[in-house]
C-alpha positions as a printed Julia matrix, in Angstrom:
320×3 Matrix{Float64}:
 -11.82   11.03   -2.01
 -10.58   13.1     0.61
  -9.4    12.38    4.2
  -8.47   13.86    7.28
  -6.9    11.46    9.97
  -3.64   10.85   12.31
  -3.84   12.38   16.94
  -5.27   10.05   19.8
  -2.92    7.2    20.16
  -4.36    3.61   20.57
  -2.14    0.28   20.24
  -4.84   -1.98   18.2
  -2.06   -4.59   17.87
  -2.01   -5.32   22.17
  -5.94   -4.57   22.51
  -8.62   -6.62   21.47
 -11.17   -5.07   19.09
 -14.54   -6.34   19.22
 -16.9    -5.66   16.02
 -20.93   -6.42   16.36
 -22.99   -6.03   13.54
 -26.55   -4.32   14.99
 -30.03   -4.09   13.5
 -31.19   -0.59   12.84
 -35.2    -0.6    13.93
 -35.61    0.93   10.71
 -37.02   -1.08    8.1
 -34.11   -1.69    5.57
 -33.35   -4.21    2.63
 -31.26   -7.66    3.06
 -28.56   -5.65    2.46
 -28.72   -2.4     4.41
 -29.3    -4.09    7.57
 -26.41   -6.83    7.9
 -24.18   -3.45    7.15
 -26.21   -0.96    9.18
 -24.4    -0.3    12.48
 -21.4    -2.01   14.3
 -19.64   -1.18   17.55
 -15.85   -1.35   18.48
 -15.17   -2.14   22.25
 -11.31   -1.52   23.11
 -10.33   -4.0    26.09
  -7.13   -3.63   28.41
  -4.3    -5.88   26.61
  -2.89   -8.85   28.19
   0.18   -7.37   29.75
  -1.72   -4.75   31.66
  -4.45   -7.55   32.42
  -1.82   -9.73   34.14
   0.0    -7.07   36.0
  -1.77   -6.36   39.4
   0.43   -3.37   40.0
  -0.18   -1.35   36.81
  -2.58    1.64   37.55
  -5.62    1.16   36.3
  -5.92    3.05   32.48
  -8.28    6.12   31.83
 -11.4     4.53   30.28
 -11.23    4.46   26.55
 -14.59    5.35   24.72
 -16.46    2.96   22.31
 -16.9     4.41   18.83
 -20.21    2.76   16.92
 -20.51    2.83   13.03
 -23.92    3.89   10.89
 -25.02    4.64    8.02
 -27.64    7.88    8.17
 -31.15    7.28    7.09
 -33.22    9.92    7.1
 -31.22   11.83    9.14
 -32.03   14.32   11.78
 -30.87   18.55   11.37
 -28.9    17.46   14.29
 -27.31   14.62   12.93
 -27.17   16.63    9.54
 -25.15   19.28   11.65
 -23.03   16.9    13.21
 -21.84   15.27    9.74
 -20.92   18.79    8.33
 -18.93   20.06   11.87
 -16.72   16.85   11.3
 -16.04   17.87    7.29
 -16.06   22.09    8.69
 -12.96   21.0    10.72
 -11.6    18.13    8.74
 -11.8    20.31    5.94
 -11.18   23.48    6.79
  -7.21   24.15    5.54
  -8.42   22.2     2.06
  -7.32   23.47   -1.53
  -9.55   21.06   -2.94
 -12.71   23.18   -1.31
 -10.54   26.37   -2.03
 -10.83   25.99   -5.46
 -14.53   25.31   -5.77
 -15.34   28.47   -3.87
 -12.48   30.86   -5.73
 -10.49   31.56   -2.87
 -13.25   33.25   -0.68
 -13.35   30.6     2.3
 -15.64   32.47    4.32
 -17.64   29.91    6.92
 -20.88   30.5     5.02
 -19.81   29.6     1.96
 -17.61   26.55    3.23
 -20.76   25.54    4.78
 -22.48   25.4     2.04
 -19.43   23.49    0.03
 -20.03   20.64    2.76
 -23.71   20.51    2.4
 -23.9    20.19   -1.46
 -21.72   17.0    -0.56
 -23.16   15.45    2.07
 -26.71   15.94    0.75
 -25.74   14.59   -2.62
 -24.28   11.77   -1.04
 -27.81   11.17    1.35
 -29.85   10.3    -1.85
 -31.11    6.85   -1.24
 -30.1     4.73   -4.14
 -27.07    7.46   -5.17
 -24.97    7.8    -2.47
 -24.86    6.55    1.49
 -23.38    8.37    4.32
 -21.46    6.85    7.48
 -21.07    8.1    10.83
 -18.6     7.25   14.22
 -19.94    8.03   17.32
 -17.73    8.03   20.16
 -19.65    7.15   23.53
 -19.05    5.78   27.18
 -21.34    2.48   27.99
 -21.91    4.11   31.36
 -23.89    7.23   29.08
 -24.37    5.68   25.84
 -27.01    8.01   25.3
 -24.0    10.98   25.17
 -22.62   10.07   21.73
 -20.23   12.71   19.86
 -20.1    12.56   15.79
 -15.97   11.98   15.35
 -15.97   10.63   11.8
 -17.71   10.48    8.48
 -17.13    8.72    5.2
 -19.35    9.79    1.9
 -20.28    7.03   -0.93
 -21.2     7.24   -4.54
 -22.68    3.71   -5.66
 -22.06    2.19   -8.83
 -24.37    3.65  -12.16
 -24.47    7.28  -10.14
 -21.57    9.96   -9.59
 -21.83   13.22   -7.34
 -24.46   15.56   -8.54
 -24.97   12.98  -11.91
 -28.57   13.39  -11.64
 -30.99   16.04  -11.19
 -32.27   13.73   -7.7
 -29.25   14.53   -6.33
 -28.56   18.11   -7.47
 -32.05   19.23   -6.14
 -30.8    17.27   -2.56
 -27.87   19.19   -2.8
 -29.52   22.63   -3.49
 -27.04   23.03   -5.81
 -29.4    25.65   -7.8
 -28.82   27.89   -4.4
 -24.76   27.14   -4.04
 -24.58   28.25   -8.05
 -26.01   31.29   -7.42
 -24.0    32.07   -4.22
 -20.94   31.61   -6.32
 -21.91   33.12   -9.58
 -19.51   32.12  -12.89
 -17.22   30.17  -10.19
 -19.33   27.39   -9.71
 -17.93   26.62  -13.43
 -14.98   25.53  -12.0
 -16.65   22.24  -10.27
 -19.16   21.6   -13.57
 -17.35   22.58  -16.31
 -14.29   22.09  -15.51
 -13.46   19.42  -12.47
 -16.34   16.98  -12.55
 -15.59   16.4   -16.44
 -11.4    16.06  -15.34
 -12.11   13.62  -12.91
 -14.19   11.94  -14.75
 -11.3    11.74  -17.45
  -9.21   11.22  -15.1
 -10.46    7.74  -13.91
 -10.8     6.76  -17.64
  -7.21    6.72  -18.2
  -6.44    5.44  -14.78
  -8.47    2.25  -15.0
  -8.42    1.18  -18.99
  -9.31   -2.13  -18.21
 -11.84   -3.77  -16.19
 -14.95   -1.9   -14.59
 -14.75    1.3   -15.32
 -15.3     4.22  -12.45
 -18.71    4.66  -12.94
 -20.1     0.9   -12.48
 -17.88    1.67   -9.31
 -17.95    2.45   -5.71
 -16.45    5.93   -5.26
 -15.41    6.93   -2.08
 -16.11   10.5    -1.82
 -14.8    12.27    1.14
 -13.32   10.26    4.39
 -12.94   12.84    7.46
 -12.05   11.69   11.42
 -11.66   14.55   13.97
  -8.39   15.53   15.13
  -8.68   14.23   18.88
  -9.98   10.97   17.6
  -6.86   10.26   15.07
  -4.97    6.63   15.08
  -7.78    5.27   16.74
  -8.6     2.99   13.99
 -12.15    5.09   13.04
 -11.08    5.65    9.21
 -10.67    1.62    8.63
 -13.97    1.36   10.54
 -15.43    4.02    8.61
 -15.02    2.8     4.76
 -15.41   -1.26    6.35
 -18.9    -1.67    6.01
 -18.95   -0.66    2.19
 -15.51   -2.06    1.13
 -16.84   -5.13    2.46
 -19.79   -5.63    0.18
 -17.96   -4.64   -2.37
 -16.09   -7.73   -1.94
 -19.19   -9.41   -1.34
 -20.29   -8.12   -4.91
 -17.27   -8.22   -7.14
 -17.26   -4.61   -7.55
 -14.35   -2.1    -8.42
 -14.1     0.52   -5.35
 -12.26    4.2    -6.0
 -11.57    6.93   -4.83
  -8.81    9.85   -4.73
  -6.72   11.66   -2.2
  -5.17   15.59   -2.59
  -2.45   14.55    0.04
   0.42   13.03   -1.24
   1.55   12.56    2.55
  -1.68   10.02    2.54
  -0.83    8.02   -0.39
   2.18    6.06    1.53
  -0.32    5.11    4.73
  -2.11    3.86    2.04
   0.65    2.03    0.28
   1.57    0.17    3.61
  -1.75   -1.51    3.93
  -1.89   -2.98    0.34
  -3.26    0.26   -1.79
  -1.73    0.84   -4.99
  -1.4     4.18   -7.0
  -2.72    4.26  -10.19
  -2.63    7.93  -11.2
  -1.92   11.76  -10.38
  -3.74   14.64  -11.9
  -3.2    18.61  -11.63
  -6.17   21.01  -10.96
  -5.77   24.56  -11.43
  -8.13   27.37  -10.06
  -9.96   30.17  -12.4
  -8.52   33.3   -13.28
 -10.3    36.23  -13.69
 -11.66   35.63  -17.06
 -13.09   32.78  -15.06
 -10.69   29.85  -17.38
  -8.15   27.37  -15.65
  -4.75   28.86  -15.3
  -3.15   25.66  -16.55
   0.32   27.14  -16.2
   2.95   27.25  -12.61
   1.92   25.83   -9.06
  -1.64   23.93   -9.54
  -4.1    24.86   -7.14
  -3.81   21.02   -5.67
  -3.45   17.53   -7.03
  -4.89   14.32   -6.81
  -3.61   11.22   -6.72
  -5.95    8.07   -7.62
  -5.4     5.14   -5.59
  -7.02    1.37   -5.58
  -6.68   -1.36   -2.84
  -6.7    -5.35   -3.84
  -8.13   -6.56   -0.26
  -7.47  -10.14   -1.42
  -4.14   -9.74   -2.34
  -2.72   -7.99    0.55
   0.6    -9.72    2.46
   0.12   -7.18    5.7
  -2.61   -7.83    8.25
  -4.15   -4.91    8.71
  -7.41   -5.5     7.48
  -7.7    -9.02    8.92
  -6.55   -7.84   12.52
  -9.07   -4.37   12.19
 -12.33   -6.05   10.77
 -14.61   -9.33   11.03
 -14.25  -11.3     7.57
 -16.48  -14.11    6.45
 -14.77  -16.6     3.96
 -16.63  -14.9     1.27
 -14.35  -12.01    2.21
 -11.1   -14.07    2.46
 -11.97  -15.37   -1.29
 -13.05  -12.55   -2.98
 -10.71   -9.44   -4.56
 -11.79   -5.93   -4.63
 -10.14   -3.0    -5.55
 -10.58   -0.34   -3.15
  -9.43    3.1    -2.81
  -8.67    4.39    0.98
């Protein structure tokens, strides 16, 4: 997993958050629709409430939560602007292109994952919309989280890599697109063996793919929105969620609301016979982190997010 968060200030501990959970007209499974959409309303806190003399605060918007089903092009296009400038500094995406960043080609980088991840069954894709009650038809895309779900990894089958036009992207790049099928996908994938020897192993998993919230909507809460709906059945079903990051900076927010570290890998780009370096600087790193939501001792999922009892018993593991 990747993630892009932290700008817009908001003080979650003196407002009141409410969650709804809301039907999508859709026709869905059991499943699908009690995690379909939710909305968070941010109310005034009690101190300003009380105080008569306190100007009154510039309107905060309401940011709603859904998973995309058979998405528009203009919700398609919304999802990849939010990874374009989530993403756009990333080594990780750097390396799968060969150093030529140019905005086509990033494009395309974001597509063949958000696609992938839009194969019913595979993967699912979540949005945030940020909106004012007075227009809610004027909703902005601010945020968007990519799942794997267990038995399936990105472009594991050939559903997904024909979704993903990933036939096109290899021929864009030539001998680099290697580097993400010969050479990452099977690292990863060794990766998580050795980081979880016991237990479920990454592939009966959730994976987490990519987590991105825009700049101007930072500390607003959206990421914890964001990865709630799935996290939460995973608790619901016993299963093992994971996931990585590439910024170390990221791994200690995750550490302070119960994640733990389990693992750090090196990737290293091509040269020019078109081989991994694997010598100096590495092109980026990941680290692997999981999350016990059961066994946490700070609040911050119990103050962010509605939990049934079912929630309260269960553990997961979860990677932020």
């Amino acid at each position: 997993m990747m993630v892009s968060q932290g700008g817009r200030g908001k003080d979650t501990n003196t407002s009141w958050i409410a969650l709804r959970i809301l039907e999508e007209q859709e026709h869905l499974t059991r499943t699908d629709r009690r995690d379909i959409q939710f909305t968070m309303s941010s109310v005034p806190s009690v101190e300003a409430a009380s105080s008569s003399s306190t100007p009154a605060s510039v309107p905060e918007p309401e940011i709603s939560i859904r998973r995309l089903l058979s998405p528009t092009p203009s919700e398609v296009q919304a999802a990849l602007e939010v990874l374009r400038i989530s993403f756009s500094k990333s080594a990780f995406f750097a390396a799968i292109l060969g150093g030529n960043v140019s905005p086509e080609r990033m494009a395309a980088a974001h597509e063949l994952f958000l696609r992938a991840a839009l194969v019913r069954g595979e993967g699912e894709v979540w949005i945030a919309e940020s909106f004012f009650p007075e227009e809610p038809e004027k909703k902005e895309v601010v945020g968007a989280v990519l799942w794997f779900l267990p038995g399936t990894e990105f472009l594991a089958t050939e559903k997904q890599r024909k979704a993903a036009r990933w036939e096109e992207f290899a021929r864009m790049l030539g001998v680099q697109s290697r580097w993400l099928t010969d050479y990452y996908l099977p690292r990863i994938d060794a990766f998580w063996t050795r980081a979880l020897p016991y237990g479920p192993s990454h592939l009966e998993s959730y994976e987490l793919c990519k987590l991105a919230v825009l700049p101007n909507s930072h500390n607003a809460g959206i990421a914890s929105l964001l990865v709630w709906p799935v996290l939460s059945r995973a608790v619901r079903e016993g299963k093992r969620v994971v996931g990585e990051t590439t910024s170390e900076g990221n791994v200690s927010k995750y550490l302070r609301v119960g994640g733990q570290q389990v693992g750090e890998e090196r990737f290293y780009a091509f040269d020019a016979r078109g081989r991994p370096t694997e010598e100096g600087e590495p092109a980026f790193r990941i680290w692997g982190l999981e999350f016990q939501l059961g066994q946490v001792g700070n609040g911050h999922w119990s103050r962010t997010n509605e939990r049934d009892e079912q929630n309260e018993k269960g553990i997961t593991r979860a990677c932020l």
